[in-house]
CSV table of C-alpha atoms and ligand atoms in Angstrom, one decimal:
chain,number,residue,atom,x,y,z
A,132,MET,CA,-0.2,40.0,10.2
A,133,THR,CA,-1.2,43.7,10.1
A,134,ASP,CA,-1.8,45.0,6.5
A,135,LEU,CA,-3.7,42.0,5.1
A,136,ASP,CA,-6.7,44.2,4.5
A,137,THR,CA,-4.7,46.2,2.0
A,138,LEU,CA,-4.1,43.4,-0.5
A,139,PRO,CA,-5.9,44.3,-3.8
A,140,ARG,CA,-8.6,41.8,-4.6
A,141,THR,CA,-6.9,41.0,-8.0
A,142,ARG,CA,-4.0,39.5,-6.0
A,143,LEU,CA,-6.2,37.1,-4.1
A,144,PRO,CA,-6.3,34.1,-6.5
A,145,ALA,CA,-2.5,34.0,-6.7
A,146,LEU,CA,-2.2,34.4,-2.9
A,147,LEU,CA,-4.7,31.6,-2.3
A,148,ARG,CA,-2.9,29.2,-4.8
A,149,ALA,CA,0.6,29.9,-3.5
A,150,MET,CA,0.0,29.8,0.3
A,151,PRO,CA,1.0,26.5,2.0
A,152,LYS,CA,-1.9,24.6,3.3
A,153,ALA,CA,-3.1,21.2,4.7
A,154,GLU,CA,-5.9,19.1,3.3
A,155,LEU,CA,-7.9,17.3,6.0
A,156,HIS,CA,-11.0,16.0,4.1
A,157,ILE,CA,-10.2,14.1,1.1
A,158,HIS,CA,-11.7,10.7,0.3
A,159,ILE,CA,-8.9,9.1,-1.7
A,160,GLU,CA,-11.5,7.1,-3.8
A,161,GLY,CA,-13.0,10.4,-4.6
A,162,SER,CA,-9.8,11.5,-6.4
A,163,LEU,CA,-10.2,8.8,-9.0
A,164,GLU,CA,-10.5,10.6,-12.2
A,165,PRO,CA,-12.5,9.1,-15.1
A,166,GLU,CA,-9.4,8.6,-17.1
A,167,LEU,CA,-7.8,6.5,-14.3
A,168,ILE,CA,-11.1,4.6,-13.8
A,169,PHE,CA,-10.9,3.5,-17.5
A,170,GLU,CA,-7.2,2.7,-17.3
A,171,LEU,CA,-7.7,0.6,-14.2
A,172,ALA,CA,-10.8,-1.1,-15.7
A,173,ARG,CA,-8.8,-2.0,-18.7
A,174,ARG,CA,-5.8,-3.2,-16.6
A,175,ASN,CA,-8.1,-5.4,-14.3
A,176,GLY,CA,-10.6,-6.5,-16.9
A,177,VAL,CA,-13.6,-4.8,-15.1
A,178,ALA,CA,-16.7,-4.0,-17.2
A,179,LEU,CA,-17.9,-0.5,-16.8
A,180,ALA,CA,-21.5,0.8,-17.3
A,181,TYR,CA,-20.4,3.8,-19.4
A,182,PRO,CA,-18.9,3.7,-22.9
A,183,SER,CA,-16.3,6.5,-22.6
A,184,VAL,CA,-14.6,8.9,-20.2
A,185,GLU,CA,-16.9,11.6,-21.6
A,186,ALA,CA,-20.1,9.6,-20.9
A,187,LEU,CA,-18.9,8.8,-17.3
A,188,ARG,CA,-18.2,12.4,-16.6
A,189,ALA,CA,-21.5,13.5,-18.0
A,190,ALA,CA,-23.1,11.3,-15.3
A,191,TYR,CA,-21.7,13.4,-12.6
A,192,ALA,CA,-24.9,15.4,-11.9
A,193,PHE,CA,-26.0,14.8,-8.4
A,194,SER,CA,-29.3,15.6,-6.6
A,195,ASP,CA,-28.1,14.7,-3.1
A,196,LEU,CA,-25.4,12.7,-1.2
A,197,GLN,CA,-26.9,9.3,-2.0
A,198,SER,CA,-27.1,10.0,-5.8
A,199,PHE,CA,-23.3,10.7,-5.6
A,200,LEU,CA,-22.4,7.7,-3.4
A,201,ASP,CA,-24.1,5.3,-5.8
A,202,ILE,CA,-21.8,6.4,-8.7
A,203,TYR,CA,-18.7,6.8,-6.3
A,204,TYR,CA,-18.9,3.2,-5.2
A,205,ALA,CA,-19.3,2.0,-8.8
A,206,GLY,CA,-16.2,4.0,-9.8
A,207,ALA,CA,-14.2,2.5,-6.9
A,208,SER,CA,-14.9,-1.1,-8.2
A,209,VAL,CA,-12.0,-0.9,-10.6
A,210,LEU,CA,-9.6,-0.9,-7.8
A,211,ARG,CA,-8.3,-4.5,-7.3
A,212,ASN,CA,-4.6,-4.6,-6.5
A,213,GLU,CA,-2.0,-2.9,-4.2
A,214,ASP,CA,-0.6,-0.9,-7.2
A,215,ASP,CA,-4.1,0.4,-8.1
A,216,PHE,CA,-4.3,2.0,-4.6
A,217,PHE,CA,-0.8,3.3,-5.0
A,218,ASP,CA,-1.3,4.8,-8.4
A,219,MET,CA,-4.6,6.5,-7.2
A,220,ALA,CA,-3.0,8.1,-4.3
A,221,MET,CA,0.1,9.2,-6.1
A,222,ALA,CA,-2.1,10.9,-8.7
A,223,TYR,CA,-3.8,12.8,-5.9
A,224,PHE,CA,-0.4,13.7,-4.2
A,225,ARG,CA,0.9,15.1,-7.4
A,226,ARG,CA,-2.2,17.4,-7.8
A,227,ALA,CA,-1.9,18.3,-4.1
A,228,ALA,CA,1.9,19.3,-4.4
A,229,ALA,CA,0.8,21.6,-7.3
A,230,ASP,CA,-1.7,23.3,-5.1
A,231,HIS,CA,1.0,23.8,-2.4
A,232,VAL,CA,-0.5,21.3,-0.1
A,233,VAL,CA,2.2,20.4,2.3
A,234,HIS,CA,0.2,17.9,4.5
A,235,ALA,CA,-2.8,15.6,3.6
A,236,GLU,CA,-4.8,13.5,5.9
A,237,LEU,CA,-6.5,11.0,3.5
A,238,PHE,CA,-9.8,9.2,4.2
A,239,PHE,CA,-10.1,5.6,2.8
A,240,ASP,CA,-13.0,3.2,2.9
A,241,PRO,CA,-11.8,-0.3,3.4
A,242,GLN,CA,-15.3,-1.8,3.3
A,243,THR,CA,-15.9,-0.6,-0.2
A,244,HIS,CA,-13.1,-2.9,-1.2
A,245,THR,CA,-13.1,-5.8,1.2
A,246,ASP,CA,-16.8,-6.4,0.5
A,247,ARG,CA,-15.7,-7.0,-3.2
A,248,GLY,CA,-13.0,-9.6,-2.0
A,249,VAL,CA,-10.0,-7.1,-2.1
A,250,PRO,CA,-7.7,-7.9,0.9
A,251,ILE,CA,-7.4,-5.0,3.3
A,252,ALA,CA,-3.6,-5.5,3.2
A,253,SER,CA,-3.6,-4.5,-0.5
A,254,VAL,CA,-5.6,-1.4,0.2
A,255,ILE,CA,-3.5,-0.2,3.2
A,256,ARG,CA,-0.1,-1.2,1.8
A,257,GLY,CA,-0.8,0.5,-1.5
A,258,LEU,CA,-1.9,3.8,0.2
A,259,ALA,CA,0.9,3.6,2.8
A,260,ARG,CA,3.5,3.2,0.1
A,261,ALA,CA,2.1,6.2,-1.7
A,262,CYS,CA,2.4,8.3,1.5
A,263,ALA,CA,6.0,7.4,1.9
A,264,ALA,CA,6.7,8.2,-1.8
A,265,ALA,CA,4.8,11.5,-1.6
A,266,GLU,CA,7.0,12.6,1.4
A,267,ARG,CA,10.2,11.4,-0.3
A,268,ASP,CA,9.6,12.7,-3.8
A,269,LEU,CA,7.1,15.6,-3.5
A,270,GLY,CA,7.7,16.9,0.0
A,271,VAL,CA,4.0,16.3,0.9
A,272,SER,CA,3.3,14.5,4.2
A,273,GLY,CA,0.4,12.0,4.0
A,274,ARG,CA,-1.4,10.3,6.8
A,275,LEU,CA,-4.3,7.8,6.5
A,276,ILE,CA,-7.7,7.8,8.3
A,277,LEU,CA,-9.7,4.7,8.1
A,278,CYS,CA,-13.5,5.4,7.6
A,279,PHE,CA,-16.3,3.1,8.6
A,280,LEU,CA,-19.2,3.2,6.2
A,281,ARG,CA,-22.3,4.3,8.3
A,282,HIS,CA,-24.8,2.6,6.1
A,283,LEU,CA,-23.4,-0.7,7.4
A,284,SER,CA,-23.7,-2.2,10.8
A,285,GLU,CA,-21.5,-1.4,13.8
A,286,GLU,CA,-20.5,-5.1,13.7
A,287,ALA,CA,-19.2,-4.7,10.2
A,288,ALA,CA,-17.2,-1.7,11.5
A,289,PHE,CA,-15.7,-3.8,14.4
A,290,ALA,CA,-14.8,-6.5,11.9
A,291,THR,CA,-13.0,-3.9,9.7
A,292,LEU,CA,-11.1,-2.5,12.7
A,293,GLU,CA,-10.0,-6.1,13.6
A,294,ALA,CA,-8.8,-6.7,10.1
A,295,ALA,CA,-7.0,-3.3,10.0
A,296,LEU,CA,-5.1,-3.6,13.4
A,297,PRO,CA,-2.2,-5.7,12.0
A,298,HIS,CA,-1.5,-2.5,9.9
A,299,ARG,CA,-2.0,-0.2,12.8
A,300,GLU,CA,1.3,1.7,12.0
A,301,HIS,CA,-0.1,2.9,8.8
A,302,PHE,CA,-3.2,4.8,9.9
A,303,ILE,CA,-3.5,7.6,12.4
A,304,GLY,CA,-7.2,7.6,13.1
A,305,VAL,CA,-10.8,6.6,12.1
A,306,GLY,CA,-13.7,8.4,10.6
A,307,LEU,CA,-17.4,8.0,9.7
A,308,ASP,CA,-18.7,8.5,6.2
A,309,SER,CA,-21.3,7.5,3.6
A,310,SER,CA,-25.1,8.0,3.8
A,311,GLU,CA,-25.7,10.3,6.7
A,312,ARG,CA,-29.5,10.7,7.1
A,313,GLY,CA,-31.0,7.8,9.3
A,314,HIS,CA,-27.5,6.6,10.4
A,315,PRO,CA,-26.8,8.8,13.5
A,316,PRO,CA,-23.3,8.7,15.2
A,317,GLU,CA,-24.8,6.8,18.1
A,318,LYS,CA,-25.0,3.7,15.9
A,319,PHE,CA,-21.2,3.5,16.2
A,320,ALA,CA,-20.7,4.4,19.9
A,321,ARG,CA,-19.0,1.1,20.9
A,322,VAL,CA,-16.6,0.9,18.0
A,323,PHE,CA,-15.5,4.6,18.4
A,324,ALA,CA,-15.0,3.9,22.2
A,325,ARG,CA,-12.6,1.0,21.2
A,326,CYS,CA,-10.7,3.2,18.8
A,327,ARG,CA,-10.3,5.8,21.5
A,328,GLU,CA,-8.8,3.1,23.9
A,329,LEU,CA,-6.5,2.1,21.0
A,330,GLY,CA,-5.1,5.7,20.9
A,331,LEU,CA,-6.6,6.4,17.4
A,332,HIS,CA,-7.8,9.9,16.4
A,333,ARG,CA,-11.4,10.2,15.7
A,334,VAL,CA,-13.4,12.4,13.2
A,335,ALA,CA,-16.8,11.9,11.8
A,336,HIS,CA,-19.0,13.4,8.9
A,337,ALA,CA,-21.9,15.2,10.6
A,338,GLY,CA,-24.2,18.2,9.7
A,339,GLU,CA,-23.6,17.7,6.0
A,340,GLU,CA,-27.1,16.6,5.2
A,341,GLY,CA,-27.9,15.5,8.7
A,342,PRO,CA,-29.2,17.8,11.5
A,343,PRO,CA,-27.2,19.6,14.2
A,344,ALA,CA,-28.1,16.8,16.6
A,345,TYR,CA,-25.7,14.6,14.7
A,346,VAL,CA,-22.9,17.1,15.3
A,347,TRP,CA,-23.7,17.0,19.1
A,348,SER,CA,-23.7,13.3,19.3
A,349,ALA,CA,-20.5,13.1,17.1
A,350,LEU,CA,-18.8,15.2,19.8
A,351,ASP,CA,-20.5,13.7,22.9
A,352,VAL,CA,-20.9,10.1,22.0
A,353,LEU,CA,-18.1,9.4,19.6
A,354,LYS,CA,-15.8,12.0,21.1
A,355,VAL,CA,-14.5,13.1,17.8
A,356,GLU,CA,-11.7,15.7,17.5
A,357,ARG,CA,-13.0,17.2,14.3
A,358,ILE,CA,-16.2,17.5,12.4
A,359,ASP,CA,-16.3,16.7,8.7
A,360,HIS,CA,-18.6,19.3,7.0
A,361,GLY,CA,-20.7,20.5,9.9
A,362,VAL,CA,-22.2,23.2,7.8
A,363,ARG,CA,-25.7,22.7,9.3
A,364,SER,CA,-24.4,23.7,12.8
A,365,VAL,CA,-25.4,27.3,12.0
A,366,GLU,CA,-29.0,26.2,12.6
A,367,ASP,CA,-28.2,25.7,16.3
A,368,PRO,CA,-26.8,28.9,18.2
A,369,ALA,CA,-25.7,26.8,21.3
A,370,LEU,CA,-23.9,24.3,19.1
A,371,MET,CA,-22.1,27.2,17.3
A,372,ARG,CA,-21.0,28.5,20.7
A,373,ARG,CA,-19.7,25.2,21.7
A,374,LEU,CA,-17.7,24.6,18.5
A,375,ALA,CA,-16.2,28.2,18.8
A,376,ASP,CA,-15.4,27.8,22.6
A,377,GLU,CA,-13.8,24.4,22.2
A,378,ARG,CA,-12.2,25.3,18.8
A,379,VAL,CA,-13.5,22.1,17.3
A,380,PRO,CA,-12.4,22.1,13.6
A,381,LEU,CA,-14.8,21.8,10.8
A,382,THR,CA,-13.4,20.5,7.5
A,383,VAL,CA,-15.8,22.4,5.1
A,384,CYS,CA,-15.9,21.3,1.4
A,385,PRO,CA,-17.6,24.2,-0.6
A,386,LEU,CA,-17.6,22.7,-4.1
A,387,SER,CA,-18.9,19.4,-2.7
A,388,ASN,CA,-21.7,21.2,-0.9
A,389,VAL,CA,-22.9,23.0,-4.1
A,390,LYS,CA,-22.6,19.7,-6.2
A,391,LEU,CA,-24.6,17.7,-3.6
A,392,CYS,CA,-27.2,20.6,-3.3
A,393,VAL,CA,-26.5,21.4,0.4
A,394,PHE,CA,-26.3,25.0,-0.8
A,395,ASP,CA,-28.0,26.2,-4.0
A,396,ALA,CA,-24.9,28.2,-5.1
A,397,LEU,CA,-21.4,28.9,-3.8
A,398,SER,CA,-22.6,32.6,-3.2
A,399,LYS,CA,-25.0,31.1,-0.6
A,400,HIS,CA,-22.3,29.2,1.3
A,401,ASN,CA,-21.9,29.9,5.0
A,402,LEU,CA,-18.1,29.6,5.1
A,403,GLY,CA,-17.8,33.3,6.0
A,404,ALA,CA,-20.5,33.1,8.7
A,405,LEU,CA,-18.5,30.1,10.3
A,406,LEU,CA,-15.3,32.1,10.3
A,407,ASP,CA,-17.1,35.2,11.8
A,408,ALA,CA,-18.5,33.2,14.6
A,409,GLY,CA,-14.9,32.2,15.5
A,410,LEU,CA,-15.0,28.6,14.4
A,411,CYS,CA,-11.8,26.7,13.3
A,412,ALA,CA,-13.2,26.2,9.7
A,413,THR,CA,-11.0,24.7,7.0
A,414,VAL,CA,-11.4,24.4,3.2
A,415,ASN,CA,-11.1,21.0,1.7
A,416,SER,CA,-12.0,19.1,-1.6
A,417,ASP,CA,-13.9,16.1,-0.4
A,418,ASP,CA,-14.1,14.1,-3.6
A,419,PRO,CA,-12.3,16.3,-6.2
A,420,ALA,CA,-12.7,14.1,-9.2
A,421,TYR,CA,-16.4,14.3,-8.9
A,422,PHE,CA,-17.0,17.8,-7.6
A,423,GLY,CA,-15.2,20.1,-10.0
A,424,GLY,CA,-11.8,20.6,-8.6
A,425,TYR,CA,-9.0,20.1,-6.1
A,426,LEU,CA,-8.1,22.2,-3.1
A,427,ASN,CA,-7.0,25.4,-4.9
A,428,GLN,CA,-10.1,25.3,-7.1
A,429,ASN,CA,-12.2,25.3,-3.9
A,430,PHE,CA,-10.3,28.2,-2.5
A,431,VAL,CA,-10.3,30.3,-5.6
A,432,GLU,CA,-14.0,29.7,-6.6
A,433,THR,CA,-15.2,30.2,-3.0
A,434,PHE,CA,-13.4,33.5,-2.5
A,435,GLU,CA,-14.7,34.6,-6.0
A,436,ALA,CA,-18.2,33.9,-5.0
A,437,LEU,CA,-18.1,35.4,-1.6
A,438,PRO,CA,-16.8,39.1,-1.8
A,439,ALA,CA,-16.8,39.3,2.0
A,440,LEU,CA,-13.8,36.9,2.1
A,441,GLY,CA,-10.4,38.5,1.7
A,442,ALA,CA,-6.7,38.0,2.4
A,443,ARG,CA,-7.4,37.9,6.2
A,444,HIS,CA,-9.7,34.9,5.8
A,445,ALA,CA,-7.3,33.2,3.5
A,446,TYR,CA,-4.6,33.4,6.1
A,447,GLN,CA,-7.0,32.2,8.9
A,448,LEU,CA,-8.2,29.2,6.7
A,449,ALA,CA,-4.6,28.1,5.9
A,450,ARG,CA,-3.6,28.6,9.5
A,451,ASN,CA,-6.6,26.7,10.7
A,452,SER,CA,-5.8,23.8,8.4
A,453,PHE,CA,-2.4,23.3,10.2
A,454,GLU,CA,-3.9,23.8,13.6
A,455,ALA,CA,-6.6,21.3,13.0
A,456,SER,CA,-4.2,18.7,11.6
A,457,PHE,CA,-3.1,15.7,13.6
A,458,ALA,CA,0.6,16.6,13.2
A,459,ALA,CA,3.0,17.2,16.2
A,460,PRO,CA,2.9,20.8,17.6
A,461,ALA,CA,6.5,21.6,16.5
A,462,GLN,CA,5.6,20.5,12.9
A,463,LYS,CA,2.4,22.8,13.1
A,464,ALA,CA,4.6,25.6,14.1
A,465,ALA,CA,7.0,25.1,11.3
A,466,TRP,CA,4.3,25.1,8.7
A,467,ILE,CA,2.8,28.3,10.2
A,468,ASP,CA,6.2,29.9,10.0
A,469,ARG,CA,6.2,29.0,6.2
A,470,LEU,CA,2.7,30.4,5.9
A,471,ASP,CA,3.7,33.7,7.5
A,472,ALA,CA,6.7,33.9,5.2
A,473,SER,CA,4.5,33.3,2.1
A,474,PHE,CA,2.2,36.1,3.2
A,475,LYS,CA,5.0,38.5,3.8
A,476,THR,CA,6.3,37.9,0.3
A,477,ALA,CA,2.9,38.4,-1.2
A,478,LEU,CA,2.3,41.5,0.7
A,479,ALA,CA,5.8,43.0,-0.2
A,480,ALA,CA,5.2,42.2,-3.9
A,481,ALA,CA,1.8,44.1,-3.7
A,482,ASP,CA,3.5,47.3,-2.4
B,125,LIG,N1,-17.9,9.5,1.1
B,125,LIG,C1,-17.3,10.2,0.1
B,125,LIG,N2,-17.7,11.4,0.1
B,125,LIG,C2,-18.6,11.6,1.1
B,125,LIG,C3,-19.4,12.7,1.6
B,125,LIG,N3,-19.3,13.9,1.0
B,125,LIG,N4,-20.2,12.5,2.5
B,125,LIG,C4,-20.3,11.3,3.1
B,125,LIG,N5,-19.6,10.2,2.7
B,125,LIG,C5,-18.7,10.4,1.7
B,126,LIG,ZN1,-16.4,13.7,2.9
């Protein structure tokens, strides 16, 4: 790509929207829109603490990660049956397809559901059925990553893994999410070692609110292949060098970071610094129903807020998303060919 720098800035939003991309950091329970929460509550006879969709949406003002998680787990309580998980994931896939997402690796939190008596089979079967339907009907490939809740014990994580293994063909890896501070990656050393033996991919949230030390231990102790968030890595130059040298992907979520007060404003976000340091950063939506937008909204608002980001960065971010995915090398190459073609078309139209 040679003439990327010549693209007028006015063309950037359309380019960002139209480029094919992968999403690698989306909690499927975080895609549950208030309207669907109310519909599922009605369908399942679940009482909600809020009288209306508007009142629920108005409660989405967070001061930190924990203040969000409290309301996010309450929202997920309306999910009871296999069809609920299917409907939630299909709603996400339809929005992803509209954003030109061609591949999505979805996080799900089984413990949020099994602790309420929902069978893990209902969770996984509903989500897996949606992945198959998305591929068939929308042309979006979907894969599942089972996350352990880090505020719970490692024993509970082991029990979740055991319960999930009969459904092994439906998930490609494991992750670590929920309250970061006070729950370092080391707490899950043994269960991640077991997952590695089982041939599962491994990722972990680290350096979102927690210190750079958590990113080091996610890499060295959990042996993760990607870091979710990781924005606090900039505080540690040696860590930045390692992430760049080893091309460890970071799944960055700009709108989430502002809503959870990791950054005061989008204009203060360090995405540009991460890319300039040679890191394989990607853009993702995290919990789009709660944080003000899906993937294209993240791209467009972030580029608007950071004038140093241009078409070259857009290309790099989309390319990184494919490189950082857990897809097969031939599939990644095919997506990158599509990306190149979309940029050629955009540049030709700008001439
Ligand atoms: N679960 C859902 N969203 C999360 C986030 N941003 N950080 C940690 N755990 C989460
Ligand atoms: Zn997340």
